[in-house]
Amino acid sequence: MDSSILYSIITLGLIGAGSAAILYWVASKFKVEEDPRIDAVAEALPQANCGGCGYAGCRNFAEAIVKTGSLDNLICPVGGDEVMKRIASILGLEAPAVESMIAVVRCNGSFQNSPSKFQYDGVKSCAFAHITFTGEGGCPYGCLGHGDCERACTFDAIHVNPATGLPEVNDKCTACGACVKACPRNIIEMRPRGKKDRRIYVTCMNKEKGAVARKNCEVACIGCNKCVKECRFDAITLSNNLAYIDPHKCTLCRKCVEVCPTNCILEVNLPPRKRAAQSDSPAEITA
Amino acid sequence: MNPLIVSGSPHIHGEMTIKSIMWGVVIALLPAWLAGVWFFGIAAVIVTLVSIASCVLFEFLIQKFVLKQETTINDGSAVVTGLLLAMNVPSSLPWWQVVIGSLVAIGIVKMAFGGLGKNLFNPALVARVFLLISFPVAMTTWPLPIESRANVFNFDGVTGPTPLGSLKTQLAMGQTLAQIKLPSYTDLFWGNIGGSLGEVSAIALIIGGIYLLYRKIITWHIPVSYILTAFIFSGILWLVNPNRYADPIFHILAGGLLIGAIFMATDLVTSPMTAWGKIIFGIGCGVLTIVIRVFGAYPEGVSFAILIMNAFVPLIDRAFKPKRFGEVK
Amino acid sequence: MLKTFQKGGVHPHENKLSANKPIQPIDPPAKIFIPLSQSLGAPSKPVVKKGDEVKAGDILAIGEAFISSNIHSPVSGKIEKIDDYFDVSGYRKPAIFIEVTGREWNESVDLSDELKEDIILDGASIIQKVKELGIVGLGGATFPTHVKLMVPQGKKAELLIINGVECEPYLTSDHRLMLEKPREIITGTRILMKALGVTKAIIGIENNKPDAINLLSKHASSYPGIEVCALKVKYPQGGEKQLIQALTGREVPSGKLPIEVGCIVQNVGTTFAVYQAIQKNKPLVERVVTVTGTNVLNPSNFLVKIGTPVSVLLGKAGWQPEKAGKVIAGGPMMGKALLNVEVPIVKGTSGILVLNREESFRPKVQPCIRCAKCVSACPMGLEPYYLARVSELEKYDLAENGAILDCIECGSCQYICPSARPLLDHIRLGKLKVNEIIRSRNQ
């Protein structure tokens, strides 16, 4: 046999063995002692790394949970109740009650309701449009429609409908809150999903006086106080000419929807009313 | 009243567009190309037409059917690539090799990196190097100027070496410079030498360069630093041993140094952004060109030098920042 | 060779359509709107209430904060209400609504045209008076003038620079003022010199206004401390830092004010307002506004009462609303596109530019071809392509390291970009975000 082959095999073998020894030594020398529960918790998490919990990624969140040893204020909004229960069992803790949330868009200033009065010719980004002007519909609180929320969403759960110019949330929403942060006008709110996914909320953020708000948008909240008076459960409050429905007090009785003169209160997934549909009742929209 | 238009300032825009830049480059290349047509005849026209047509066609096809995006062939960048590629090959190159070169330039170097503005390397140069390595004979068969004019498909007997080529081979045979017969400076200056169809005429290239500077399409930094570095470096070698190393003026005028320094190295996309970055880039190109010419295997080093420096552009951009107004140290 | 600043700059078409039109005073309409936020800094606090009768020159609102300014009534009339009214960006801000009844002035104001060259007041009283009469920088930034005149402790002013550059295309209000009120401007310059205690002043004027340069040089010749300097035409020479460098060669350090290099810069319009305040006791209630653009039939320079809606001026100048695309408050490089022509003229409005629809749209955005035009055009020596990119990618730490806050938003980069990329839009947003980050870091 040609000795050069032999030499090659021996040299390469020695190099390999040497490297393996060094690697082994380095690995044992620099070994990081880590709580094995971190791995277990991290595995239980959805691994979306969305940042909805307030930490950079799922692993950071797992580290934080194991380190503090409690689940107070540490919630994975994406995994929800199920995941939190699993984590609680890993750590031997009590699972906190997690309310299932969803993002809702609190503006209904579609092209139809709030027609364009200007033509925007700048960068197609809400953040930039917001610092430049009031928006094409003229409402300084309304949706700008350039889809910063859509770009922020990692779950394909919010999309701007080209027909209305408004974002719509679908069932993929995990309530991570990325869109809430992305919206320069704070139009998107995290609300409890509600029983059977039924929700009632005010689809307006306009704090201007009624007449001014109405000028820009058909469906603006004009702060007329009718809903507040109508509500028997003290669920609705009015501040700065704007009504807000407390989701925890609302019983979904729908009285407010009926009295609202501008149809700015939206009911989602509620069954059709028993009374025959009236011509003046608000159109029902499913999210 | 129509709805008012709203946007951030500024509300007016300068006249310069990608289109005007690209067609400006085409105009600047015309003198050198016409010189090529004068020296190499109708074959040069054919190579150019094939190159431009295939570059534009490939860009169109790739954008339309592969990337499924809006086609941008109107901006003229594919025309520039095609023209530059044609000017960097011998006029005797078979048409199908030109088409392959175009495919490499547009398909691999430009589109695969994301299209206009995203490519790291100069498309025409990569295509040239690709052809040089793939078809070394065709790419180093140089038609003789004037004599080959009438030939379109058959160049037998009317080919010869480039000045740099004869320098290299005869030095390798052990001759000294005094014994080697090289073209006169006049021939080099006007372009009466063998070579790629667009690189031969120094005067035409310089006219094009002045036009580019006048239109403010390029700045002086890269051509000046490139040529000056090559001049100084080859000058030092020449002073050390004039029997072994050619004089600096020969190095500047011969081969592709001028077309490289004026048109290829200054390619906007693949050159640095700041003044000092451009100067460093030009110096690197100059040094590498002479190193390859004098010590390397190839007689010509411009393409390789520029491509190597292209790879350094991101680093140069990082290292050489403009001096800020009122910068506090 | 003419002086100019060193780095960058662009040269857009000058389009000074109204350069030969004399300043023409226009009457206020039946109702005017005085926004309470007319200067940089805190909004002013109203001292009148609904139903009050005011005379022209009476005080309407006082600036309480350090950086804030007083606001006076430009007309005699009745306060209708204090309510929100549109500002240039369409957002609603508090404003005083006045029903105009006449043009009766407060008795203390000297309304005669007679030139008063003797300066009686001392430096401190000049600054006090400038503050009382609500003088702010009329070049566009509306920085309260009295604050600028108060040199911080430990610093020393040695040179007053009067900014007659007017580098924005189209605008001619400063040019006309220099032609029609040269002696008042020279007197104003002397007042400012006295207030600052400096012995030297330079009036910088771009070379496209040779008539103004000659006229002011002639009138300045009797005052050895005042020099008129012609400058090469280049945008943005009217920027404070650029002008200082052009005239003196000094560079204001990044993040610092001009006083750092011993300079104070005042606009010619401000200088004239200072003259009127000190010599005539007249508060800042009117200003020269250029109404121009290809859409306008008679490009003009108007002397306008603050609070007059833009539509009144446009009507006087003969605009063609059906052809109009963009109405801009200010010049084409740094002005703001208006949403509503009913917004009032404020102290900082130097011009109204109306562009036709076909001139109004931005060219199509194309990919960056790394041509480095933005880098060579940036007067601050920044890398706009890089700053815009990192802002777009929300890498604000990189933007901060790239000195994004040094950007003066002159728009040269976006103007020159052959790919028409919205560089300044991204940088502007990046600046806001970086400022936010720095503020939260300091808390």
Coordinates of C-alpha atoms in Angstrom, one line a residue, chain B residues 1-18 21 70 75 116-118 216-217 268-269 271-274 278 313 317 321-328, chain C residues 7 13 241 245 251-254 322 325-326 328 332-333 335 338 357 360-362 366-370 372-373 380-383 385 403 406 411 414-415 417-420 424 428:
Chain B
M1 CA -62.1 72.2 -6.0
N2 CA -60.0 69.1 -6.2
P3 CA -58.8 67.6 -2.9
L4 CA -55.5 69.2 -1.9
I5 CA -52.4 67.0 -2.0
V6 CA -50.5 66.6 1.2
S7 CA -47.0 65.3 1.8
G8 CA -43.9 66.2 3.7
S9 CA -41.4 68.6 2.4
P10 CA -39.6 69.0 0.0
H11 CA -42.3 69.7 -2.5
I12 CA -40.1 70.0 -5.6
H13 CA -37.7 67.5 -7.1
G14 CA -34.4 67.9 -9.0
E15 CA -34.3 66.9 -12.6
M16 CA -31.9 64.0 -12.2
T17 CA -33.6 60.6 -12.5
I18 CA -32.3 57.1 -12.9
I21 CA -28.2 59.0 -15.4
E70 CA -43.2 45.5 -12.8
D75 CA -34.8 53.0 -16.9
L116 CA -31.2 47.4 -9.8
G117 CA -29.2 48.9 -6.9
K118 CA -28.8 45.6 -5.0
K216 CA -22.3 65.3 -12.5
I217 CA -23.1 61.6 -12.9
L268 CA -22.7 53.9 -8.9
V269 CA -24.2 50.8 -7.5
S271 CA -18.7 51.8 -5.6
P272 CA -18.4 53.5 -2.2
M273 CA -20.6 56.4 -1.2
T274 CA -18.2 58.9 0.4
K278 CA -14.1 56.4 -3.3
V313 CA -17.3 48.3 -0.8
D317 CA -18.7 52.4 3.4
K321 CA -17.9 58.2 6.9
P322 CA -18.1 61.8 5.7
K323 CA -16.9 64.5 8.0
R324 CA -20.0 65.8 9.8
F325 CA -20.7 69.5 10.1
G326 CA -19.6 70.7 13.6
E327 CA -18.7 67.2 14.6
V328 CA -17.8 67.0 18.3
Chain C
K7 CA -20.4 71.0 2.5
H13 CA -34.6 76.7 -9.9
K241 CA -25.3 77.1 10.8
Q245 CA -20.0 79.1 8.2
E251 CA -18.6 75.7 12.5
V252 CA -21.3 75.6 15.2
P253 CA -20.6 72.3 17.1
S254 CA -23.2 69.6 16.7
E322 CA -59.5 74.0 -10.1
G325 CA -52.8 70.6 -6.4
K326 CA -50.8 71.7 -3.4
I328 CA -47.7 75.2 0.7
P332 CA -41.1 74.5 -1.7
M333 CA -38.1 73.0 0.1
G335 CA -42.8 74.5 3.7
L338 CA -51.8 72.9 3.8
R357 CA -51.8 69.5 -9.8
S360 CA -47.7 68.5 -7.0
F361 CA -47.1 64.7 -7.1
R362 CA -43.8 63.2 -6.1
Q366 CA -37.4 53.7 -7.5
P367 CA -34.7 51.5 -5.8
C368 CA -31.7 53.2 -4.4
I369 CA -28.8 53.0 -6.9
R370 CA -26.2 54.1 -4.3
A372 CA -24.3 59.0 -3.3
K373 CA -25.9 62.2 -4.5
M380 CA -24.6 68.7 7.5
G381 CA -22.2 66.0 6.3
L382 CA -24.6 63.1 7.1
E383 CA -25.4 60.0 5.1
Y385 CA -29.5 57.1 2.5
A403 CA -26.1 61.7 14.1
D406 CA -28.0 66.8 13.3
G411 CA -34.7 68.4 2.1
Q414 CA -34.7 64.1 -1.2
Y415 CA -34.6 66.8 -3.8
C417 CA -32.3 61.7 -5.2
P418 CA -32.6 60.4 -8.8
S419 CA -34.7 57.5 -7.5
A420 CA -37.0 60.0 -5.8
L424 CA -36.5 63.0 4.5
R428 CA -38.0 63.0 10.1

